[in-house]
Short mmCIF file of C-alpha atoms in Angstrom, two decimals:
data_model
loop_
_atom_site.label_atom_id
_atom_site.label_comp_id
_atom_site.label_asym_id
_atom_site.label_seq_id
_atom_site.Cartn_x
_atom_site.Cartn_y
_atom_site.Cartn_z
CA UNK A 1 107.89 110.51 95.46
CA UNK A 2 105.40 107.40 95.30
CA UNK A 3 106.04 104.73 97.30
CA UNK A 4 104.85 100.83 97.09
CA UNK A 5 102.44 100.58 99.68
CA UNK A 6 100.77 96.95 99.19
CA UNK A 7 104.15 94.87 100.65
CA UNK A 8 105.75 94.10 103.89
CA UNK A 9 108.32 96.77 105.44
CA UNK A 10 110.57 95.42 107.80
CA UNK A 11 109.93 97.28 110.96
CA UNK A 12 112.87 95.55 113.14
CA UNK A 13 114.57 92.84 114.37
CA UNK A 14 112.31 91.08 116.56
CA UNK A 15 114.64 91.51 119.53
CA UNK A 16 114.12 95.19 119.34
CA UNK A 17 110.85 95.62 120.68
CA UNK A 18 110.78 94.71 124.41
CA UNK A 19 108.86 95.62 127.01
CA UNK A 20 108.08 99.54 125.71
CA UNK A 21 106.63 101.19 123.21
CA UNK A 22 109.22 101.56 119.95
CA UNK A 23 108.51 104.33 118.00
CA UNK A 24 109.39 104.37 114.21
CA UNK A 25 108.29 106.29 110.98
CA UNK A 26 107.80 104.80 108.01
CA UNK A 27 107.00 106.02 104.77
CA UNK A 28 106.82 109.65 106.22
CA UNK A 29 104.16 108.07 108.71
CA UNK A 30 104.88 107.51 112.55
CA UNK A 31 104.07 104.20 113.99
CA UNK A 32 104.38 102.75 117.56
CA UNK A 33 104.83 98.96 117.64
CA UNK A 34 104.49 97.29 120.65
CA UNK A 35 103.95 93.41 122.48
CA UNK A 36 100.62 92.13 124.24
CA UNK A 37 100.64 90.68 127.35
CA UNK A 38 101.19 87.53 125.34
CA UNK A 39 104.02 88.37 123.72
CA UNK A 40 102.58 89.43 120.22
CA UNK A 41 103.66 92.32 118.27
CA UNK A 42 101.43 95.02 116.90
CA UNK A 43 101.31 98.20 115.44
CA UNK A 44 99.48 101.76 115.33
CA UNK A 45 99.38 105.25 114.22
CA UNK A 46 102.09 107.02 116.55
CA UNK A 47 99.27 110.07 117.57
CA UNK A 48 96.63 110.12 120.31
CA UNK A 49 93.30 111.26 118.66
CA UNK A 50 93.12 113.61 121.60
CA UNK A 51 95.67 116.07 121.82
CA UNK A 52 98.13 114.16 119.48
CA UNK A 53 100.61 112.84 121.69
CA UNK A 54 102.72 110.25 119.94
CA UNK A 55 101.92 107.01 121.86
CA UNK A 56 105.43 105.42 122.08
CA UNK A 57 105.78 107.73 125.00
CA UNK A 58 103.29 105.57 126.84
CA UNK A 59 103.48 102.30 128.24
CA UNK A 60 102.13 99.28 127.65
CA UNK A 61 98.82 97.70 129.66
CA UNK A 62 96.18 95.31 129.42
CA UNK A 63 96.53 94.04 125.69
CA UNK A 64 97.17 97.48 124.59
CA UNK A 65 99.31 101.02 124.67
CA UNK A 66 98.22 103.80 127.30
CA UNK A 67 98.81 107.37 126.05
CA UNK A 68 101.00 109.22 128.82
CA UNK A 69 99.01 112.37 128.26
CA UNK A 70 95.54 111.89 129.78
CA UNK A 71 95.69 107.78 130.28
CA UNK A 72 93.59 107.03 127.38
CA UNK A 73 94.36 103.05 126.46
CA UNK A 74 93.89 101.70 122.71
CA UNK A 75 93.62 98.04 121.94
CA UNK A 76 95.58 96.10 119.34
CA UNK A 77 92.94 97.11 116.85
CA UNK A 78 93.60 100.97 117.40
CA UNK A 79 90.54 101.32 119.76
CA UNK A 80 89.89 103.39 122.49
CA UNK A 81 88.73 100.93 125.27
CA UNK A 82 89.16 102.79 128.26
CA UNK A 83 89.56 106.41 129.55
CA UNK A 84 90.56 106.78 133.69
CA UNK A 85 88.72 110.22 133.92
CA UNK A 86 85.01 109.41 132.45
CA UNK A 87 83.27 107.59 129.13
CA UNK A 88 85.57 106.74 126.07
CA UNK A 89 84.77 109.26 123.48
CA UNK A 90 82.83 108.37 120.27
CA UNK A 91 85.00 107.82 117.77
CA UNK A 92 88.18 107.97 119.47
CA UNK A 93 90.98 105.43 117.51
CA UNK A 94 93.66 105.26 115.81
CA UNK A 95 94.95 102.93 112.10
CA UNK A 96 96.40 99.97 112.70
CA UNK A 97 98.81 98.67 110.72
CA UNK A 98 99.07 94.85 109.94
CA UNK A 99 102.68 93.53 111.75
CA UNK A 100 104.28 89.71 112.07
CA UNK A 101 107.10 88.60 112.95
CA UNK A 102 108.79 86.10 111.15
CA UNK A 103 112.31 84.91 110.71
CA UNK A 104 113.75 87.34 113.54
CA UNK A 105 112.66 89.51 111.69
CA UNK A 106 109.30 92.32 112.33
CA UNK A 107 107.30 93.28 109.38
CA UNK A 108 104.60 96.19 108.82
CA UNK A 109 102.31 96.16 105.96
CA UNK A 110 101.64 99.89 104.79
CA UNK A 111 98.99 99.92 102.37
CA UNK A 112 95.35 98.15 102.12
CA UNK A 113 94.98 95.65 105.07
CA UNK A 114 92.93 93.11 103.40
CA UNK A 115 95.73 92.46 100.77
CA UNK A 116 98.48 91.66 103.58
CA UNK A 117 99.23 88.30 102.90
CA UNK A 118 102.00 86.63 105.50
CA UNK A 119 103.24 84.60 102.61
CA UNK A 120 104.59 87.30 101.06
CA UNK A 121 106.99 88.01 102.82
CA UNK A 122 110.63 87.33 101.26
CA UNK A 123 112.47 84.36 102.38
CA UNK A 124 114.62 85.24 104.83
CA UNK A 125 114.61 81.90 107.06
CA UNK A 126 118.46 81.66 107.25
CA UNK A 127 117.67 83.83 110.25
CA UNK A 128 115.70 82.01 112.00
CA UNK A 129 116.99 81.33 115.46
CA UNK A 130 116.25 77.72 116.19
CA UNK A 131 118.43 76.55 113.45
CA UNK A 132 121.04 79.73 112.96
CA UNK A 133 123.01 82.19 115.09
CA UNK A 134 121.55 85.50 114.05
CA UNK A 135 123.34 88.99 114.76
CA UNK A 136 121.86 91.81 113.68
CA UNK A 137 122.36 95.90 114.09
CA UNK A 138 120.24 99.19 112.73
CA UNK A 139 121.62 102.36 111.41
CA UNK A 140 119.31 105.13 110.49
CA UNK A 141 121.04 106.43 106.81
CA UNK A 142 120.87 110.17 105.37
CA UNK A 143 119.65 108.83 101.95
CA UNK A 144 116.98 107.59 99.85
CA UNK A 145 116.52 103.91 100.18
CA UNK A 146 116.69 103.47 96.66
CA UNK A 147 120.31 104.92 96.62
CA UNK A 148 121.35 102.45 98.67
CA UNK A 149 119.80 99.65 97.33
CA UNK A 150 122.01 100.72 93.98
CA UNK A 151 124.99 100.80 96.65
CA UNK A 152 124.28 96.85 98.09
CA UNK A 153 123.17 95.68 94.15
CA UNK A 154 126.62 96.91 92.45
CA UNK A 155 129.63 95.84 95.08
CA UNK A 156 132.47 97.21 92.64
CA UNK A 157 132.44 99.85 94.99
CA UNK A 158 134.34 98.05 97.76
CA UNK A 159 137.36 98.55 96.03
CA UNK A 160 137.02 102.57 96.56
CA UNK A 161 134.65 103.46 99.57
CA UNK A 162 136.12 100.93 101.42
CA UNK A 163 139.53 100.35 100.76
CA UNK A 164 141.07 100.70 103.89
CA UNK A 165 138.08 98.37 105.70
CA UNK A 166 136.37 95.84 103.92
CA UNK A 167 138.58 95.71 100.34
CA UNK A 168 141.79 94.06 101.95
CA UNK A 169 139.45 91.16 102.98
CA UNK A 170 138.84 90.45 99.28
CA UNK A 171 141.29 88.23 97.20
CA UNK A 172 143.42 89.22 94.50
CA UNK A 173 141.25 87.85 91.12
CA UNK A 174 142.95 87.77 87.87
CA UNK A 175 139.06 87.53 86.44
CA UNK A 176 136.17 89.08 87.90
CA UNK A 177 132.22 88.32 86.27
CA UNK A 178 129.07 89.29 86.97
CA UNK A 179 125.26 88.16 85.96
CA UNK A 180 122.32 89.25 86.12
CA UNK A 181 119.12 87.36 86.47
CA UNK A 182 115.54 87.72 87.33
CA UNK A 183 113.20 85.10 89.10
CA UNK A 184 109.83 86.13 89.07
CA UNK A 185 109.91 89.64 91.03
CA UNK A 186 113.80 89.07 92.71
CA UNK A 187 116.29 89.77 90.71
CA UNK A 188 119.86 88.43 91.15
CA UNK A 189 123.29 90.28 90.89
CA UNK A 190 125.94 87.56 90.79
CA UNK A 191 129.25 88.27 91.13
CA UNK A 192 132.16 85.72 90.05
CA UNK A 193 136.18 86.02 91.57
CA UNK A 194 137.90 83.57 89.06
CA UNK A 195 141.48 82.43 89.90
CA UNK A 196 141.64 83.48 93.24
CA UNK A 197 145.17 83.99 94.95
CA UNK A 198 144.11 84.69 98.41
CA UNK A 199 145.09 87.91 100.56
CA UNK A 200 143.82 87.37 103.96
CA UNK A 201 142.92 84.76 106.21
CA UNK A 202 139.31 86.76 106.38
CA UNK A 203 136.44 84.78 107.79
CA UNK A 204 137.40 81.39 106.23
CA UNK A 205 137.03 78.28 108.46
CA UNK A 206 139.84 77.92 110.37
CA UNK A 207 142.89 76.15 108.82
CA UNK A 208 141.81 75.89 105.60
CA UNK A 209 143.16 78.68 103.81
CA UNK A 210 146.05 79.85 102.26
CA UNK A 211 147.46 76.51 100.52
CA UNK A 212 150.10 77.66 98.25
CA UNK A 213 149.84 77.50 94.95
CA UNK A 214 145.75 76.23 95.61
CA UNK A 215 143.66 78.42 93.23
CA UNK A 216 140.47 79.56 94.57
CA UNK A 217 136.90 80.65 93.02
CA UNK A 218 134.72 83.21 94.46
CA UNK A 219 130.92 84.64 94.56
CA UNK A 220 129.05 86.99 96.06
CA UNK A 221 125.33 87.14 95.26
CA UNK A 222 122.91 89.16 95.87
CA UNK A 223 119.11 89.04 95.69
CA UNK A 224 116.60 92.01 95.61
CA UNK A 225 112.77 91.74 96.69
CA UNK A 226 110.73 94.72 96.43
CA UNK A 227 111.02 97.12 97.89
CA UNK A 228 114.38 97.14 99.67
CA UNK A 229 114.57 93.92 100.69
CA UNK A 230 118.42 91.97 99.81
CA UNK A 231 119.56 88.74 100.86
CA UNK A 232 123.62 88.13 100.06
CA UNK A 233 125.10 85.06 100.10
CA UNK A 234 128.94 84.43 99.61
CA UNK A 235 131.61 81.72 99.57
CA UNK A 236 134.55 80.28 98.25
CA UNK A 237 135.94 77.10 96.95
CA UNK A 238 138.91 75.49 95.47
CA UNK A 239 139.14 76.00 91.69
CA UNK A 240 137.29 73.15 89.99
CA UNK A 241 135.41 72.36 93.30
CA UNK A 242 131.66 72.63 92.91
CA UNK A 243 129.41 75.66 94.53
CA UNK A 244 128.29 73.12 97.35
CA UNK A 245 127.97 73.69 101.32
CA UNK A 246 129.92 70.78 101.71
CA UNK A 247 133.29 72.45 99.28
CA UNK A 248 132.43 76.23 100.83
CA UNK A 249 135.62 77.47 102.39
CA UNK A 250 134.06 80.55 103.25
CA UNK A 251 130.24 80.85 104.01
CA UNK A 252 128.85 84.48 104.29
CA UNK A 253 125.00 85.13 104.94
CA UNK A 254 124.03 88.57 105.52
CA UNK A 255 120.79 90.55 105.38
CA UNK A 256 120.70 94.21 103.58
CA UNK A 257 117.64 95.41 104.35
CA UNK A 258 116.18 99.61 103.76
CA UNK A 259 112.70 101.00 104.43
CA UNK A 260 111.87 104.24 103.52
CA UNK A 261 111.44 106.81 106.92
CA UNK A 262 111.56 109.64 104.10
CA UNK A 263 112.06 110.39 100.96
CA UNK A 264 115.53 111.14 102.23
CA UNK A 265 116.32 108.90 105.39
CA UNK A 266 116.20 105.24 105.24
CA UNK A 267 116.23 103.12 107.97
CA UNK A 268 118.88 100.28 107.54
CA UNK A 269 119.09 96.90 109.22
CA UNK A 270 121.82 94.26 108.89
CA UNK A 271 122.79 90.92 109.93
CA UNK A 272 125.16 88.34 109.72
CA UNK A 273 124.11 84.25 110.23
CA UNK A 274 125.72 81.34 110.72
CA UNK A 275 123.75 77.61 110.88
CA UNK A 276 124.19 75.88 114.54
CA UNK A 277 125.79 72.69 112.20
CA UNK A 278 128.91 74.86 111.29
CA UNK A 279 129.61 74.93 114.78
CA UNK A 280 129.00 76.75 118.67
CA UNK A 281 132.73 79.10 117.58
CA UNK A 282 130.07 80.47 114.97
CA UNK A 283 128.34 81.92 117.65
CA UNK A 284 130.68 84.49 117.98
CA UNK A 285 131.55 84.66 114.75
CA UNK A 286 127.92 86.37 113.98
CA UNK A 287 128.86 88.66 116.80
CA UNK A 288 132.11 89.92 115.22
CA UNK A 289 131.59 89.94 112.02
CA UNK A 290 128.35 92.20 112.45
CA UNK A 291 130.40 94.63 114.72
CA UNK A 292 133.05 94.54 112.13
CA UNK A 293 131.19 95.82 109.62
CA UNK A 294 128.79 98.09 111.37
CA UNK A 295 132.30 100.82 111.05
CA UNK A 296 132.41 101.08 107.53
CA UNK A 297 128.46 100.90 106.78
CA UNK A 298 128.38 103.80 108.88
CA UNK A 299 131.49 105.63 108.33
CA UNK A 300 131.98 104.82 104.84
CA UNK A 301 129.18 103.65 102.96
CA UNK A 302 126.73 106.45 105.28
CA UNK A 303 128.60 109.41 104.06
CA UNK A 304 128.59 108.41 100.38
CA UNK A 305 124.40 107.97 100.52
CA UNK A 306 124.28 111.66 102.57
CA UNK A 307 126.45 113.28 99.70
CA UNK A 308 124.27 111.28 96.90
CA UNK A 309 120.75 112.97 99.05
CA UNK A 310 122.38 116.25 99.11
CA UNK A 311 123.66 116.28 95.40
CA UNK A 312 120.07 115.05 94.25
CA UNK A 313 117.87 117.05 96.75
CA UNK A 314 114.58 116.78 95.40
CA UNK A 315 115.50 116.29 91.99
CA UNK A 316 114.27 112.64 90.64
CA UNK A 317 117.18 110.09 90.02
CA UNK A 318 116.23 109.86 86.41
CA UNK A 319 115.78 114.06 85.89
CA UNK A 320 118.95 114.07 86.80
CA UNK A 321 119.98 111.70 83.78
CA UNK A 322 122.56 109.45 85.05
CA UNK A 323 125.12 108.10 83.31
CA UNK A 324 125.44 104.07 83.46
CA UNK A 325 127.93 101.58 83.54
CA UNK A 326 128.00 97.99 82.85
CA UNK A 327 128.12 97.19 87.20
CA UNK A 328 124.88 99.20 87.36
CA UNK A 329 122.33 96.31 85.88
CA UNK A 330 121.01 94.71 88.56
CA UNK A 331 120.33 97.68 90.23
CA UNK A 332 118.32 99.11 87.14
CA UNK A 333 116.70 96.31 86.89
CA UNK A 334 115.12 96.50 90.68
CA UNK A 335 114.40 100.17 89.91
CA UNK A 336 112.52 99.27 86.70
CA UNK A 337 110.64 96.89 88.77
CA UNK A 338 109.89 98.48 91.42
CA UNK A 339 108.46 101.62 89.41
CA UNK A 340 106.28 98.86 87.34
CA UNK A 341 104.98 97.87 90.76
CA UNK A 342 104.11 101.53 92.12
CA UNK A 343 102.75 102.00 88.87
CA UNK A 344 100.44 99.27 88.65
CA UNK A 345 99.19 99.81 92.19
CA UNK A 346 97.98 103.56 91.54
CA UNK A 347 96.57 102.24 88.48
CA UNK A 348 94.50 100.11 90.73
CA UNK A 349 93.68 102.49 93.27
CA UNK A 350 96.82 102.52 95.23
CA UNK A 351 97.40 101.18 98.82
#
C-alpha cells in the first residue's frame, strides 16, 4: 500500500509531549518527537545510527535527545553534536522530520521537506485554546485508516454499532437527508434530521429542550482533508429557525482525526470543543463529553475496524469488490481523492 507522503500527519495533541521523549510510528516509520529547552517541538528518526537504539528511550538535553545507550546527543536537525566517550563520528545522524504545532494540535510532515508548507495544514482553529475549551483523547485502532475514515464519513451506522451508546442520544426524525459536496480538496458529508421529535435531553443547553409539540431540525456534517483528517460539526434548531450560532440548541465540535502507523493500525485522536463565550459550565462539558464517547469508539466502533482488517488482510479494498450503498458517497469520494493524490505524487517522483 502507497501512502501520501507530501502532507501534514497529525502526530498528537500538543499536550502529549512533555518533558520526555514520545515515541510514535508513522507510516511504518518510527519517530521520536520531543521539546527544546525552549519549549519547541521536533522530530527524528526513532534509531541511533550506532547500535540502533530507538531514541525515545533517552532523555532530553541541551536543545536535543541523548541516546540512553552510549550518551550520544543529536540536535534538532538530526545531528550528532556530542559523544561523552571521545570525537563524534563522521557521519553519524539521523532524518528529521518537519513538525509544528498548531491549533493544539502536533503535526509531522512525511515526505520531501522542502515542500512542507505550514499553511497547509487543515483548519482546525476551533481548537485553539485561547478562545475554546479543548478535550482531547488517543486510541491506537486495529484497522486501516482508510476503513475508518469510511466509518466517521457515513454515520448511518450509529443506529447499529452503537445502539445501546451513542443512538439513544439521537432524535426520532420522520425525514433523514444527506449531501454531498466537494470544496476544492475537502469534501463534505452533510447529514439532515428533518422534523425532529426529540428523545433525550443529550448535550443541549440547559433548559431549552424538550418543548412539546416544538419541531426540531438537525445536522451533522462532516468534512474530510487528505489524508485522514475530519472536522464534524453538529447542531440543532427549531423548525423554520435558521442554521445560525445564535438559533443552535445544540452545538457539537469534534475532531476525527487517523494517521496511518501501518497498513493495518491507525492511530486515532479525538476531541470535543466548546468556545469560552458559550460559557465556564462548558469547561466540563468538553471533559465529559470526550470521556463519554471514548467507550463506544473503543468498544464499539474498535472492534468493527479489527474485524474489517482481519476480513480484508492484505487484500486491497477495491480487489475485494465492494458492494455500495447510497450512505457510502462521501466516503468514495475521499478515497477517489486521495488515490488521485498518491497518484500524482509518484508520478512526480513521490515524497
Amino acid at each position: 500500500m502507497s501512502f501520501l507522503r507530501n502532507c501534514w500527519y497529525m502526530a498528537g495533541w500538543g499536550d502529549e509531549l512533555a518533558e520526555k521523549p514520545l515515541g510514535r510510528k508513522f507510516l511504518n516509520e518510527p519517530v521520536v518527537m520531543f521539546r527544546d529547552e525552549h519549549g519547541v517541538a521536533h522530530a527524528l528518526a526513532d534509531r541511533c545510527p550506532h547500535r540502533f537504539l530507538p531514541l525515545s528511550l533517552g532523555h532530553c538535553a541541551a536543545s536535543g535527545i541523548v541516546c540512553a545507550y552510549h550518551g550520544l546527543r543529536f540536535n534538532a536537525a538530526g545531528a550528532c553534536v556530542a559523544n561523552p566517550k571521545g570525537e563524534v563520528p563522521k557521519n553519524a545522524s539521523v532524518r528529521r522530520y518537519p513538525l509544528t504545532e498548531r491549533h493544539a494540535m502536533l503535526w509531522i510532515w512525511m515526505g520531501d521537506e522542502a515542500r512542507a508548507d505550514p499553511a497547509l495544514i487543515p483548519d482546525f482553529s476551533f481548537n485553539d485554546r485561547a478562545s475554546n475549551y479543548l478535550e482531547g483523547r488517543y486510541l491506537l485502532m486495529q484497522g486501516n485508516y482508510q476503513l475508518a475514515t469510511d466509518n466517521i464519513l457515513d454515520l448511518s451506522h450509529i443506529d447499529f454499532v452503537h445502539a445501546n451508546s451513542l443512538a439513544p442520544l439521537f432524535s426520532v426524525a420522520p425525514r433523514e437527508s444527506v449531501e454531498v459536496r466537494q470544496v476544492g480538496n475537502s469534501v463534505w458529508s452533510d447529514r439532515y434530521f428533518h422534523d425532529v421529535i426529540p428523545r433525550s435531553k443529550g448535550f443541549e443547553r440547559d433548559g431549552a429542550l424538550p418543548q412539546d409539540g416544538q419541531l426540531y431540525d438537525r445536522w451533522i456534517e462532516v468534512r474530510w482533508d487528505a489524508p485522514a483528517c475530519m472536522l464534524l460539526w453538529g447542531g440543532l434548531v427549531k423548525k423554520g429557525d435558521p442554521k445560525s450560532q445564535e438559533c443552535n440548541l445544540l452545538s457539537v465540535t469534534h475532531t476525527h482525526i487517523f494517521t496511518p502507523e501501518t497498513e493495518s493500525v491507525s492511530h486515532y485522536w479525538f476531541g470535543v470543543s466548546h468556545r469560552h463565550s458559550e460559557g465556564p459550565e462548558y469547561e466540563q462539558r468538553a471533559k465529559e463529553g470526550a470521556q463519554f464517547l471514548i467507550v463506544p469508539f473503543q468498544a464499539e466502533d474498535g472492534p468493527i475496524l479489527a474485524a474489517q482488517q482481519q476480513s480484508l488482510g492484505d487484500q486491497d479494498f477495491w480487489d475485494a469488490k465492494p458492494v455500495m450503498l447510497a450512505g457510502d458517497a462521501a466516503a468514495l469520494r475521499a478515497r477517489r481523492l486521495l488515490a488521485q493524490m498518491i497518484a500524482t505524487e509518484q508520478e512526480n517522483g513521490g515524497g
